[in-house]
Short mmCIF file of C-alpha atoms in Angstrom, two decimals:
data_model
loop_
_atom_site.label_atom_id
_atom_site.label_comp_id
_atom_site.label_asym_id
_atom_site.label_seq_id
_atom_site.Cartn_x
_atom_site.Cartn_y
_atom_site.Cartn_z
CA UNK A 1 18.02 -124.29 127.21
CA UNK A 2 20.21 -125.44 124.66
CA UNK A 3 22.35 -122.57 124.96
CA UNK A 4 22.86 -123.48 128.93
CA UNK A 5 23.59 -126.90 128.05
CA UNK A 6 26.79 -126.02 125.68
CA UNK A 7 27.69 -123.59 127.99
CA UNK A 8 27.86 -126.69 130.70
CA UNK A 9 30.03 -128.83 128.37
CA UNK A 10 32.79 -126.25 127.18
CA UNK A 11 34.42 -127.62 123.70
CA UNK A 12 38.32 -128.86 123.45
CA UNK A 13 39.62 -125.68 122.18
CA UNK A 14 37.68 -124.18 125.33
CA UNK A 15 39.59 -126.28 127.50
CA UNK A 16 42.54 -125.69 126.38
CA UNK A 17 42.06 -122.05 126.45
CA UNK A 18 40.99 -122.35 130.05
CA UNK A 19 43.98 -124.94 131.33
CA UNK A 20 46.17 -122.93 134.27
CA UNK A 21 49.03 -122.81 134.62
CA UNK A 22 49.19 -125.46 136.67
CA UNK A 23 48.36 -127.76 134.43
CA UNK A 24 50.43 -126.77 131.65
CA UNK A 25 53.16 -126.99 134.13
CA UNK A 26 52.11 -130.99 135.25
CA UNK A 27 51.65 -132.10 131.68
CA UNK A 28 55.07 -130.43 130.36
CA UNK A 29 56.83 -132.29 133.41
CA UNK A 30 54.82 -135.57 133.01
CA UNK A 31 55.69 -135.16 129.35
CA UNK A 32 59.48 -134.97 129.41
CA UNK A 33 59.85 -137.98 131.36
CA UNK A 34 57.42 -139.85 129.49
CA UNK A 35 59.88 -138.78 126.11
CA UNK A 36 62.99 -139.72 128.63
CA UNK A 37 61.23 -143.27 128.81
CA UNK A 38 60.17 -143.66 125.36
CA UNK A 39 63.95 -142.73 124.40
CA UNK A 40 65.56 -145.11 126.98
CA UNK A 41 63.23 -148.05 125.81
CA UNK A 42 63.78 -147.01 122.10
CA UNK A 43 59.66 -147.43 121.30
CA UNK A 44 59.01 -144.73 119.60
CA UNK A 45 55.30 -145.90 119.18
CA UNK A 46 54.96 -144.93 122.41
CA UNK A 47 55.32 -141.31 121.86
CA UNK A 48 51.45 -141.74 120.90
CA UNK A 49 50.80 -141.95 124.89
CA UNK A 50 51.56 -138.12 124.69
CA UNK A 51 47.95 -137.61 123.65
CA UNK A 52 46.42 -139.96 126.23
CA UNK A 53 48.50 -137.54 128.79
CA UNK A 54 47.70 -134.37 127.06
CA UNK A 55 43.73 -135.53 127.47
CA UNK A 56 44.29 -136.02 131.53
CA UNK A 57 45.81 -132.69 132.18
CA UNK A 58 44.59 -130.50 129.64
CA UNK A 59 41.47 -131.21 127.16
CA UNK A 60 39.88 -133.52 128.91
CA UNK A 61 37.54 -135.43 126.76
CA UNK A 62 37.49 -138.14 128.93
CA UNK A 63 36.23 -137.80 131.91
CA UNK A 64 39.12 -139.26 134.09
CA UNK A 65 37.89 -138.46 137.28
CA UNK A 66 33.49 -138.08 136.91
CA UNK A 67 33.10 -140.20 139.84
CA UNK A 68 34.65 -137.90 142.01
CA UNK A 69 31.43 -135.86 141.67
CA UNK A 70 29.19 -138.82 142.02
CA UNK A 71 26.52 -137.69 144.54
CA UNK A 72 26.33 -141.26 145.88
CA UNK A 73 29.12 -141.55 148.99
CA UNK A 74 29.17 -145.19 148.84
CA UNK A 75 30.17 -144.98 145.36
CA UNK A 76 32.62 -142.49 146.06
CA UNK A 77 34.34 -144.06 148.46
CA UNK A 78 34.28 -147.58 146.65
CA UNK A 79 35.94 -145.50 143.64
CA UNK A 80 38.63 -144.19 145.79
CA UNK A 81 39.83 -147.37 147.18
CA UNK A 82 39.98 -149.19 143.82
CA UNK A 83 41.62 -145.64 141.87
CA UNK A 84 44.38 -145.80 144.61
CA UNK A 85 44.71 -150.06 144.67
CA UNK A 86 45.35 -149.56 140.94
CA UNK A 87 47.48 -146.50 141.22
CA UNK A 88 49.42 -148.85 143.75
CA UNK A 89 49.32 -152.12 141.57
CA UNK A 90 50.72 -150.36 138.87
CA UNK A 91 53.32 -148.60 140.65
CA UNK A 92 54.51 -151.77 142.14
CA UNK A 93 54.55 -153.22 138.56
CA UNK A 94 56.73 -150.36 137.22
CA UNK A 95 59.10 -150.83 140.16
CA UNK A 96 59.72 -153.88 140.09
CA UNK A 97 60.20 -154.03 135.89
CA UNK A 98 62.32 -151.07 135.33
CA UNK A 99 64.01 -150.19 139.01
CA UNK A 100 64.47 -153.22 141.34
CA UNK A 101 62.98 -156.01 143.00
CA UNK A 102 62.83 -157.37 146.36
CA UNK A 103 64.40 -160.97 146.23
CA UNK A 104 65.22 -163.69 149.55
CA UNK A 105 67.97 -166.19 149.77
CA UNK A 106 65.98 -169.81 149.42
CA UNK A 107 68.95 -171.96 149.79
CA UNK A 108 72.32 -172.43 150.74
CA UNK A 109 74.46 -171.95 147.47
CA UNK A 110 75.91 -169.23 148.55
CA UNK A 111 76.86 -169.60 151.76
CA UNK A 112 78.53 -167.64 153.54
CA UNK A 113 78.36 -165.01 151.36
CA UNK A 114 74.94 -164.98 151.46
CA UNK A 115 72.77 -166.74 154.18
CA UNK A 116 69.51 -168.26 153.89
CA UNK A 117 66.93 -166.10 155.14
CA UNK A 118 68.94 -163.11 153.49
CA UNK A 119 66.38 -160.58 151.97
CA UNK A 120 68.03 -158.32 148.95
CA UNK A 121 67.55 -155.24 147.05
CA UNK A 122 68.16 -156.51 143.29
CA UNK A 123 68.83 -153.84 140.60
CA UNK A 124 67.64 -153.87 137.52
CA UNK A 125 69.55 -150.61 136.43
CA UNK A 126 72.75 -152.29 136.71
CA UNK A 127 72.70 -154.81 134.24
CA UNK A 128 69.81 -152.53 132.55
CA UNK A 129 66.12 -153.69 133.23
CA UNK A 130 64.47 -156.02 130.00
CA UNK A 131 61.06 -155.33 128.96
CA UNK A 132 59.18 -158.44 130.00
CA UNK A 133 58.53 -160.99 127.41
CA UNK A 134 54.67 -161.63 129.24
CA UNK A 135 53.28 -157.80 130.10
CA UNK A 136 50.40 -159.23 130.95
CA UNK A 137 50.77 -160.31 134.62
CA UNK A 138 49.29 -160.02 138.58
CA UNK A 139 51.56 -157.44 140.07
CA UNK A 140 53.62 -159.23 143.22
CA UNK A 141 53.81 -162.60 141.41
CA UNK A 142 56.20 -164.09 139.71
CA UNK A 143 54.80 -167.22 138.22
CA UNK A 144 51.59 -168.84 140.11
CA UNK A 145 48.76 -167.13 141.73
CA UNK A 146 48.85 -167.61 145.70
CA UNK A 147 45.27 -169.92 146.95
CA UNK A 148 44.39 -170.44 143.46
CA UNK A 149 47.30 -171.92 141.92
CA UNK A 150 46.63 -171.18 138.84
CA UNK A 151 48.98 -169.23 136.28
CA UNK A 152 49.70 -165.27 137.17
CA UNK A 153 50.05 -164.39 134.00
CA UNK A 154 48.97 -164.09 130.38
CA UNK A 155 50.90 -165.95 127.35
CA UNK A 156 49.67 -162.78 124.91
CA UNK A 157 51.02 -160.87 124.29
CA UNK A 158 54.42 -162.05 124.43
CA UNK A 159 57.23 -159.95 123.37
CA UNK A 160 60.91 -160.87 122.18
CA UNK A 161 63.67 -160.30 124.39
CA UNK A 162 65.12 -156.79 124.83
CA UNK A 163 66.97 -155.11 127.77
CA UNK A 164 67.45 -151.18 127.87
CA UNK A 165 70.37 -149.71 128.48
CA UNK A 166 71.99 -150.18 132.29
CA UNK A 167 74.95 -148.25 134.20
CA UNK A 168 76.78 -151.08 133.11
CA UNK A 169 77.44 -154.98 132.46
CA UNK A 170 78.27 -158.07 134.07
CA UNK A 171 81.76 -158.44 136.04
CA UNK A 172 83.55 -161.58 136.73
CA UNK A 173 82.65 -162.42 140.19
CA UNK A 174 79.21 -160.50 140.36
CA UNK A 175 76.83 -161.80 142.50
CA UNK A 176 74.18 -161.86 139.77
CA UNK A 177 70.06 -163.06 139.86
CA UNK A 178 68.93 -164.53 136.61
CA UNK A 179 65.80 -166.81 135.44
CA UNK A 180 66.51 -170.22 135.88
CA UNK A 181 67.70 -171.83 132.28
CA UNK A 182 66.42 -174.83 132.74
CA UNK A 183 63.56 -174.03 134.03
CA UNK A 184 61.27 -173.50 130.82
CA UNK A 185 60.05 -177.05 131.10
CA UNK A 186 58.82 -177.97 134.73
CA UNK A 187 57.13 -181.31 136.06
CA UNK A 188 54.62 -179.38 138.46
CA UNK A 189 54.62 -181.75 141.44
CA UNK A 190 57.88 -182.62 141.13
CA UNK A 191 60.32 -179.01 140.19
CA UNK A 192 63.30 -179.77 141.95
CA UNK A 193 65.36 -181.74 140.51
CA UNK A 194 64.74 -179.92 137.15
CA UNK A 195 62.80 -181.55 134.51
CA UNK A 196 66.06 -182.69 132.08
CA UNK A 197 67.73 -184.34 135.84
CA UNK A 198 64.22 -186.43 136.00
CA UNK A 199 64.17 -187.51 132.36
CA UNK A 200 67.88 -187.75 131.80
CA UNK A 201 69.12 -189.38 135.30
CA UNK A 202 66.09 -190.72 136.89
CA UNK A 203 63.54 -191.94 135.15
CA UNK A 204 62.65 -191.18 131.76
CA UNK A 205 60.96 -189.19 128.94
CA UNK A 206 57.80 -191.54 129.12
CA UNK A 207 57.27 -192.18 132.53
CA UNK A 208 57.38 -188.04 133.23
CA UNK A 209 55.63 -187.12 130.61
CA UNK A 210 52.91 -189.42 131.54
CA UNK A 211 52.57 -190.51 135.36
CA UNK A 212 50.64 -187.15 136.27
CA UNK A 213 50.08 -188.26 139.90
CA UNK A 214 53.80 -188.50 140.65
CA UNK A 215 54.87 -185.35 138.39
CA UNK A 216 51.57 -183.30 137.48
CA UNK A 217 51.09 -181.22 134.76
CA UNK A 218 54.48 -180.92 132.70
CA UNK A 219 54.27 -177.63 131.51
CA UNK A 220 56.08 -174.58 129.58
CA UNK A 221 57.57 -170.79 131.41
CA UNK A 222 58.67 -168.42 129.08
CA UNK A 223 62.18 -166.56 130.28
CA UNK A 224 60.73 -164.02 132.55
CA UNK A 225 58.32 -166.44 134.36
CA UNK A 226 60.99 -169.00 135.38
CA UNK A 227 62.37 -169.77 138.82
CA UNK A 228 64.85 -166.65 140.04
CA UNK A 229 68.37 -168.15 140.95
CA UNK A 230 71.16 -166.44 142.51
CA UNK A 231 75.34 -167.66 142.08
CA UNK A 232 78.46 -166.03 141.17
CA UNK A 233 79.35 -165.04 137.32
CA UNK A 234 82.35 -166.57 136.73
CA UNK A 235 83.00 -167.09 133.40
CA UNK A 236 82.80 -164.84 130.83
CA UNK A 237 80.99 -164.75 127.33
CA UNK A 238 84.55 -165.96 125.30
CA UNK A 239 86.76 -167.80 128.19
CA UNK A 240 87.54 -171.12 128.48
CA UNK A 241 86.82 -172.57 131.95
CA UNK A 242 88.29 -175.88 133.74
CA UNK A 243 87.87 -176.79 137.11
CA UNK A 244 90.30 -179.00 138.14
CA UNK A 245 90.64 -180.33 141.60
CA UNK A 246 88.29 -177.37 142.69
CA UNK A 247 90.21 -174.89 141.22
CA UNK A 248 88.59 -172.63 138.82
CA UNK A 249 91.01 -172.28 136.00
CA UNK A 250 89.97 -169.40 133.13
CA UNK A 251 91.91 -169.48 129.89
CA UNK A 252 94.12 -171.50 131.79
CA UNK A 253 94.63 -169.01 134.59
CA UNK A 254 94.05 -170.04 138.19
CA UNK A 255 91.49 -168.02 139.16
CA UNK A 256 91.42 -166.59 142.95
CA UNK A 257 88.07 -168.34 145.02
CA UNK A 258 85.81 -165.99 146.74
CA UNK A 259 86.95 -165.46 150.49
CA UNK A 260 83.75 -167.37 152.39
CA UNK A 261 83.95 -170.30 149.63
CA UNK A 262 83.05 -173.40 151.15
CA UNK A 263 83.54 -176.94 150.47
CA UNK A 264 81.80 -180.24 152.07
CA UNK A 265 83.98 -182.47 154.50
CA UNK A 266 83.01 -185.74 156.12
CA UNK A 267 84.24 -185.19 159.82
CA UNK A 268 85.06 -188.06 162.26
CA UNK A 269 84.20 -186.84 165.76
CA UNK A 270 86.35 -188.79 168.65
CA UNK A 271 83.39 -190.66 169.55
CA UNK A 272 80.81 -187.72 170.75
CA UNK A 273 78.17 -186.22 168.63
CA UNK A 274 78.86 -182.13 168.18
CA UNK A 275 76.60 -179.84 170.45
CA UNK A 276 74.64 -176.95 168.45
CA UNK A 277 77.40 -174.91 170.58
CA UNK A 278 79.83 -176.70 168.82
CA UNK A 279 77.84 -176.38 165.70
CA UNK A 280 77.71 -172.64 165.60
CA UNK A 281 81.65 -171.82 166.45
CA UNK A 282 81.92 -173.54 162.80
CA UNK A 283 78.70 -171.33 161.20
CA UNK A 284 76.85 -174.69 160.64
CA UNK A 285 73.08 -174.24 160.30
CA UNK A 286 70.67 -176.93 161.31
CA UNK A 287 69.74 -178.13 157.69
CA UNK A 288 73.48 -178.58 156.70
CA UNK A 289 74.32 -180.90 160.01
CA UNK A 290 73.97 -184.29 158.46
CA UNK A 291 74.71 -187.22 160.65
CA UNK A 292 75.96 -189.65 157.89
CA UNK A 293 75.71 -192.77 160.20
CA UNK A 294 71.90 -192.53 159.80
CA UNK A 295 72.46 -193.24 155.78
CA UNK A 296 71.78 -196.49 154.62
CA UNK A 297 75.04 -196.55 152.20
CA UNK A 298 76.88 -195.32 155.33
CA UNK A 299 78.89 -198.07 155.58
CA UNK A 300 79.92 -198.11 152.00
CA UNK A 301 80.81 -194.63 152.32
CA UNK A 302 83.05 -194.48 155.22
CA UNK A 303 85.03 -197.61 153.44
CA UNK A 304 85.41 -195.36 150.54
CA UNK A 305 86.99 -192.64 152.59
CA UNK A 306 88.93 -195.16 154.90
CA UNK A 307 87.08 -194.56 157.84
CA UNK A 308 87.55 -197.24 160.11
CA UNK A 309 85.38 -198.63 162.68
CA UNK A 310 86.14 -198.38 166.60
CA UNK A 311 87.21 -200.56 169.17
CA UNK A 312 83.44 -201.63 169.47
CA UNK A 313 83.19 -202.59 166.05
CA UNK A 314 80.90 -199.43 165.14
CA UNK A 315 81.73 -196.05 163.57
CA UNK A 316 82.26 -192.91 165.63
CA UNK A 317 79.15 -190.40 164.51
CA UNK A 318 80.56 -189.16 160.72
CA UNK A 319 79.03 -185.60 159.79
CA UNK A 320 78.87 -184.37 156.35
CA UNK A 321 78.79 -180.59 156.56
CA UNK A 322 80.19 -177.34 154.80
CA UNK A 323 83.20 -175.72 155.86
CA UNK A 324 84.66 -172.44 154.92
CA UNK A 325 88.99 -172.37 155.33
CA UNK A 326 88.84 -170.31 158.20
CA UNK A 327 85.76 -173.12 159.85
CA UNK A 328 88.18 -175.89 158.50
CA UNK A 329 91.58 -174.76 160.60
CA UNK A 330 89.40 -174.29 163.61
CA UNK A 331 87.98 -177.43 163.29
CA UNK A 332 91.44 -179.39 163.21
CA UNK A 333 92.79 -177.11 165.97
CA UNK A 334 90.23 -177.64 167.86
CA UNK A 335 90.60 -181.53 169.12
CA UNK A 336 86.50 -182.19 168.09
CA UNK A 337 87.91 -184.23 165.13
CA UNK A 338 89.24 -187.54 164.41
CA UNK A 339 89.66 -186.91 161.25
CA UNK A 340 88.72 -184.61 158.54
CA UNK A 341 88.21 -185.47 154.42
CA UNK A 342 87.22 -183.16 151.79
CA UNK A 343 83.88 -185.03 149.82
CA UNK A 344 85.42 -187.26 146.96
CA UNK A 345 84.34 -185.25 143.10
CA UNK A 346 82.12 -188.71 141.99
CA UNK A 347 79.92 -188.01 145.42
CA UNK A 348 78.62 -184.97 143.37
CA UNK A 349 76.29 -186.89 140.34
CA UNK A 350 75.78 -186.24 137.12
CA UNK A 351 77.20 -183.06 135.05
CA UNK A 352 76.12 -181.32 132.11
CA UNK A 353 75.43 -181.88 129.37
CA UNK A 354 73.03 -184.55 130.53
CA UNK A 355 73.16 -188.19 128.19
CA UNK A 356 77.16 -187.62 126.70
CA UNK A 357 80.28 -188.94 128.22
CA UNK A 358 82.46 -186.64 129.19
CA UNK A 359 84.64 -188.04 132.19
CA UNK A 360 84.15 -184.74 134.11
CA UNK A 361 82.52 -184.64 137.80
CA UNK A 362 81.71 -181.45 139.75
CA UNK A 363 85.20 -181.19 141.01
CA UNK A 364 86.74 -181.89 137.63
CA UNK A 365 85.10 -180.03 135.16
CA UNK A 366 86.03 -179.22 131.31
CA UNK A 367 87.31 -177.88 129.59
CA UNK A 368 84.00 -175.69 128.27
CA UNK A 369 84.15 -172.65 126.20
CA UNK A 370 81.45 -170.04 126.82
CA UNK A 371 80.03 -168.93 123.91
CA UNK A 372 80.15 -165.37 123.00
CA UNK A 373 77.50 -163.17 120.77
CA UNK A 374 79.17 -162.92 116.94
CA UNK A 375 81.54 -166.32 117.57
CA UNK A 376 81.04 -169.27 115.59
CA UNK A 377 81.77 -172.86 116.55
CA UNK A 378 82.16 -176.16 114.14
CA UNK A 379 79.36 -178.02 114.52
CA UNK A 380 80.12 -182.13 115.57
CA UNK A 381 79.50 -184.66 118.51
CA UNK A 382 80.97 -183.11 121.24
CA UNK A 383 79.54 -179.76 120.27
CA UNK A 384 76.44 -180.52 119.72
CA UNK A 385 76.00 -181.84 123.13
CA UNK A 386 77.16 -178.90 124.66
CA UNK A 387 75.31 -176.53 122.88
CA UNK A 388 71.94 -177.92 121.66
CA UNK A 389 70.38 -176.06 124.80
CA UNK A 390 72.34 -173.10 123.38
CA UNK A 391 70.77 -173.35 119.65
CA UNK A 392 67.06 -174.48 120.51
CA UNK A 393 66.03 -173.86 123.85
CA UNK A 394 67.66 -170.47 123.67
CA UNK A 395 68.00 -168.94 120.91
CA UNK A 396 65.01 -170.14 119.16
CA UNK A 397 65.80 -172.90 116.82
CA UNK A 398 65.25 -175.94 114.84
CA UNK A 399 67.62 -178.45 114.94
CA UNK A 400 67.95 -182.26 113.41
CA UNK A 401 69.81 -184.63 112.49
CA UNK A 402 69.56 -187.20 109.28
CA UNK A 403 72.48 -189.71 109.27
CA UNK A 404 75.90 -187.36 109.80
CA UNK A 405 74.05 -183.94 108.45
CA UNK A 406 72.65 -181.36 110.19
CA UNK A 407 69.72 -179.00 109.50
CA UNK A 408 68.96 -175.84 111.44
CA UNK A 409 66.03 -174.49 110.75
CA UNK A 410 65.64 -177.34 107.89
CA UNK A 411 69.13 -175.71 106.08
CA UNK A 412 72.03 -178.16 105.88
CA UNK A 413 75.09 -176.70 108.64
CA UNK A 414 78.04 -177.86 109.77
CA UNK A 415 78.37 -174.38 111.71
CA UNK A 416 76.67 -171.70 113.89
CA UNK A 417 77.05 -168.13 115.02
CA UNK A 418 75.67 -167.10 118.62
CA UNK A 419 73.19 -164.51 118.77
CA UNK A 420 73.63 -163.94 122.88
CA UNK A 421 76.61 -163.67 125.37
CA UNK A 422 76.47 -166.81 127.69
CA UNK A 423 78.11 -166.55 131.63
CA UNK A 424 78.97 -169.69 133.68
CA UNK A 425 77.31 -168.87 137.33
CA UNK A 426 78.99 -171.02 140.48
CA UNK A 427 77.50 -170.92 144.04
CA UNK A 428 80.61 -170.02 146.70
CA UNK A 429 78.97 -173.20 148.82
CA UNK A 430 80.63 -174.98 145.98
CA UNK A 431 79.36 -178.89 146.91
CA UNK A 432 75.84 -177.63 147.84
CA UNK A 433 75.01 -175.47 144.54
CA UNK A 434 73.10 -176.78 141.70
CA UNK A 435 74.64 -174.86 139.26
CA UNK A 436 76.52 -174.40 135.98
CA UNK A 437 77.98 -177.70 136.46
CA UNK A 438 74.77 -179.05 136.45
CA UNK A 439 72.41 -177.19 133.95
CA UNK A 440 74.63 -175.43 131.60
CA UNK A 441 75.65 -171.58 130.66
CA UNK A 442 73.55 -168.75 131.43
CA UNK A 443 72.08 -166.63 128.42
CA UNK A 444 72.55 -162.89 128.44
CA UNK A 445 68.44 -163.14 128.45
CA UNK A 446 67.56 -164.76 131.45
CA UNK A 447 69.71 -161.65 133.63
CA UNK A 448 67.79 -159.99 135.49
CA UNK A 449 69.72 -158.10 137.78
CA UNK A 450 72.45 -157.79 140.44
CA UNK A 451 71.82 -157.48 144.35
CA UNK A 452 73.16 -154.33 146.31
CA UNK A 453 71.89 -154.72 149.37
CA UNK A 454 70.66 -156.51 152.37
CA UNK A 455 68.06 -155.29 153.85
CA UNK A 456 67.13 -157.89 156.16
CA UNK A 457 68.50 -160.97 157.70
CA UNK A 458 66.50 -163.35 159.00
CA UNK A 459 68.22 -167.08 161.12
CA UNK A 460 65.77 -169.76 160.37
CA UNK A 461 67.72 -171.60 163.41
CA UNK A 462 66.93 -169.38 166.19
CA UNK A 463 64.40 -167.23 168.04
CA UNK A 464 63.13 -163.80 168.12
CA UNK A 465 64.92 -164.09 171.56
CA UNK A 466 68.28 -165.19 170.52
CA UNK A 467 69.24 -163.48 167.69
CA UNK A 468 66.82 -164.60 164.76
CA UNK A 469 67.20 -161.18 163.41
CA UNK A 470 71.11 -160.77 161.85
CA UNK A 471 71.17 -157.20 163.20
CA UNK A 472 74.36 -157.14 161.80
CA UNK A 473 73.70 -157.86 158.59
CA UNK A 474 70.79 -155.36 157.94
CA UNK A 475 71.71 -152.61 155.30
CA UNK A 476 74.64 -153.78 154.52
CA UNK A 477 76.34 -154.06 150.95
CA UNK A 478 76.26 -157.31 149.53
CA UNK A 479 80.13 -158.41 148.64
CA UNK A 480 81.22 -159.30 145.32
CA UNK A 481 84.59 -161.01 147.03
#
């Protein structure tokens, strides 16, 4: 009896001796891409997953697949749904880590370039994918668990940035996806406007921090769990940027705008309010037609822009919408318009940094030097509110101040070297875009990849019978221009 049962459960070397060929051949293959992997992610650790693959195709000791034997069917088939869910899950996770992600257009910052409803193919090879900073996560989600609204993923373990290599880096004028910088402190009820706009512009420290029914819970995302945004890159780690008059000036070089940029214009109609026909010959969408005569500062506003009342002592009906050029000469040759102005810069609120005068709008910006990995900047005033965010939030920092010395990391400074590249990111629809105007640089950490492709288009505006699906836009490249 005892002789039947070893002869039932063959030792390891028995195993082995028995593996076909087969198998050999499946663990050899599995095997050089898992050393490809461990290579490319420079883990070497990892190379102890060898023996965990070596046990699945060839010895065997654990019994990966007993309940495929199980003599109970419902069992068996309960076991093959959740081995192929997880298969699945895991796949997904993998995919959307190391290869690319699905991502849609939420808003209108980069219009036209992009349209709302837009649905992309973002790459992670391109920029080179980062190993997640919290592993630990609900494939499918990015921060919050659908129905239960509750967090999606696990705090531990969490692991310091690192991105493996990529087929390359970040151009001027990408069109680029990265985490949201300022969004690693959020006000849950209340997300947009950012957390630093509320405490800085609107109401204060205090009342955010504790008035939960207004703002809920205010509460921490590390870098990979923060909101996904999507603008142009177009300053580089090293330049000096100044906008001036809505030019983009780099190192004091005009720098050409993107083809479809857009900028907002108040526009007097001759009396008649514009027709969605109207609408649509200019590429207007329905959430960007704003009949300003319905504002309560209206009237303040159309003295500010010399806008003069009509022969009945009222205003004809004053739109603020985006324009592109091209929209812009069709408008004035068209005979709609009364008149035409281009949204005055102080219409556009606060800049960054938040809480230091700088006399720059959104129109009028700089100049601001981007700081670069290895450079080192004097530390005073004026650099100290533009880089805090930079030093603390970023890089991982203590920093105070006693009197007129400074202490990072409690040792006196009155300098400090950048550990990451930074990028300035600009939406083309360039008086609808919250973007580095508003919040600040981008670090090289918060990347996480560039779209290719469109591979659907959806128009919020019309029906399935009247061209909600952009038919033209479906596989299509997505422009860096």
């Amino acid at each position: 009896m005892s002789n039947t049962k070893r002869n039932l459960k063959p030792t390891v070397k028995e195993r082995i001796k028995s593996a076909s060929r087969g198998q050999w051949i499946k663990f050899i293959l599995i095997a050089i891409f898992y050393l490809l992997f461990v290579i490319w992610d420079h883990n070497f650790w990892l190379v102890g997953g060898l023996l965990l693959i070596f046990d699945i195709y060839i010895s065997k000791i654990i019994q990966w697949g007993a309940w495929k034997h199980s003599n109970n069917v419902a069992i068996k088939k309960i076991a093959d749904w959740a081995d192929a869910i997880i298969f699945a899950l895991i796949a997904v996770y993998i995919i959307n880590i190391f290869i690319f992600q699905n991502y849609k257009i939420p808003s209108s910052s980069l219009e036209k370039t992009l349209l709302v409803g837009d649905y992309l193919f973002v790459s992670k090879f391109s920029y080179g994918p980062r190993v997640p900073n919290t592993p630990l996560a609900f494939p499918l989600t990015h921060h919050t668990l659908p129905v239960l609204n509750t967090k999606s993923y696990s705090d531990w373990p969490h692991w310091d940035y690192k991105r493996l290599k990529g087929l390359g880096n970040i151009q001027r004028g990408d069109i680029v996806v990265f985490n949201f910088p300022a969004g690693d402190t959020v006000a849950l009820k209340i997300q947009n406007p950012d957390y630093y706009d509320l405490i800085y512009n609107r109401f204060s420290w205090e009342r955010v921090n504790s008035d939960k029914n207004t703002f809920g819970e205010v509460i921490y995302r590390p870098v990979d769990r923060r909101e996904n945004y999507v603008k142009r890159c177009i300053g580089m780690p090293g330049d000096t940027l100044q906008i001036i008059n809505n030019t983009v000036y780099i190192n004091g070089v005009e720098l050409p705008a993107p083809q479809k940029v857009q900028f907002a214009y108040f526009v007097e109609t001759q009396g008649n309010l514009l027709t969605e026909k109207q609408f649509r010959k200019l590429n207007v969408n329905k959430d960007e037609q704003f009949l300003y005569n319905r504002s309560g500062d209206a009237p303040f506003v159309f003295e500010r822009l010399g806008i003069e009342r009509n022969e009945n002592g009222d205003f004809n009906p004053v739109y603020r919408i985006p324009l592109t050029q091209e929209a812009l000469r069709f408008l004035e040759k068209s005979g709609w318009a009364k008149s035409v102005r281009i949204e005055p810069a102080e219409f556009g609120g606060p800049t960054y940094p938040y809480g230091y005068v700088t006399g720059w709008t959104r129109d009028d910006f700089g100049p601001l030097w981007i700081p670069k990995k290895g450079e080192t900047i004097v530390l005073n005033e004026q650099n100290l509110a533009l880089y805090m965010r930079c030093i603390v939030n970023y890089e991982g920092n203590t920093l105070r101040r006693d009197g007129s010395k400074i202490f990072i990391n409690g040792i006196p400074a009155n300098s400090y070297t950048f550990k990451y590249d930074y990028y300035f990111m600009m939406g083309d629809n360039r008086h609808n875009s919250l973007d580095s105007r508003c919040w600040g640089v981008v670090p090289e950490d918060h990347v996480v990849g560039k779209p290719l492709l469109i591979w659907l288009s959806i128009d919020q505006d019309r029906g399935w019978l009247d061209g909600k699906i952009r038919w033209n836009r479906i596989f299509t490249r997505v422009s860096n221009k």
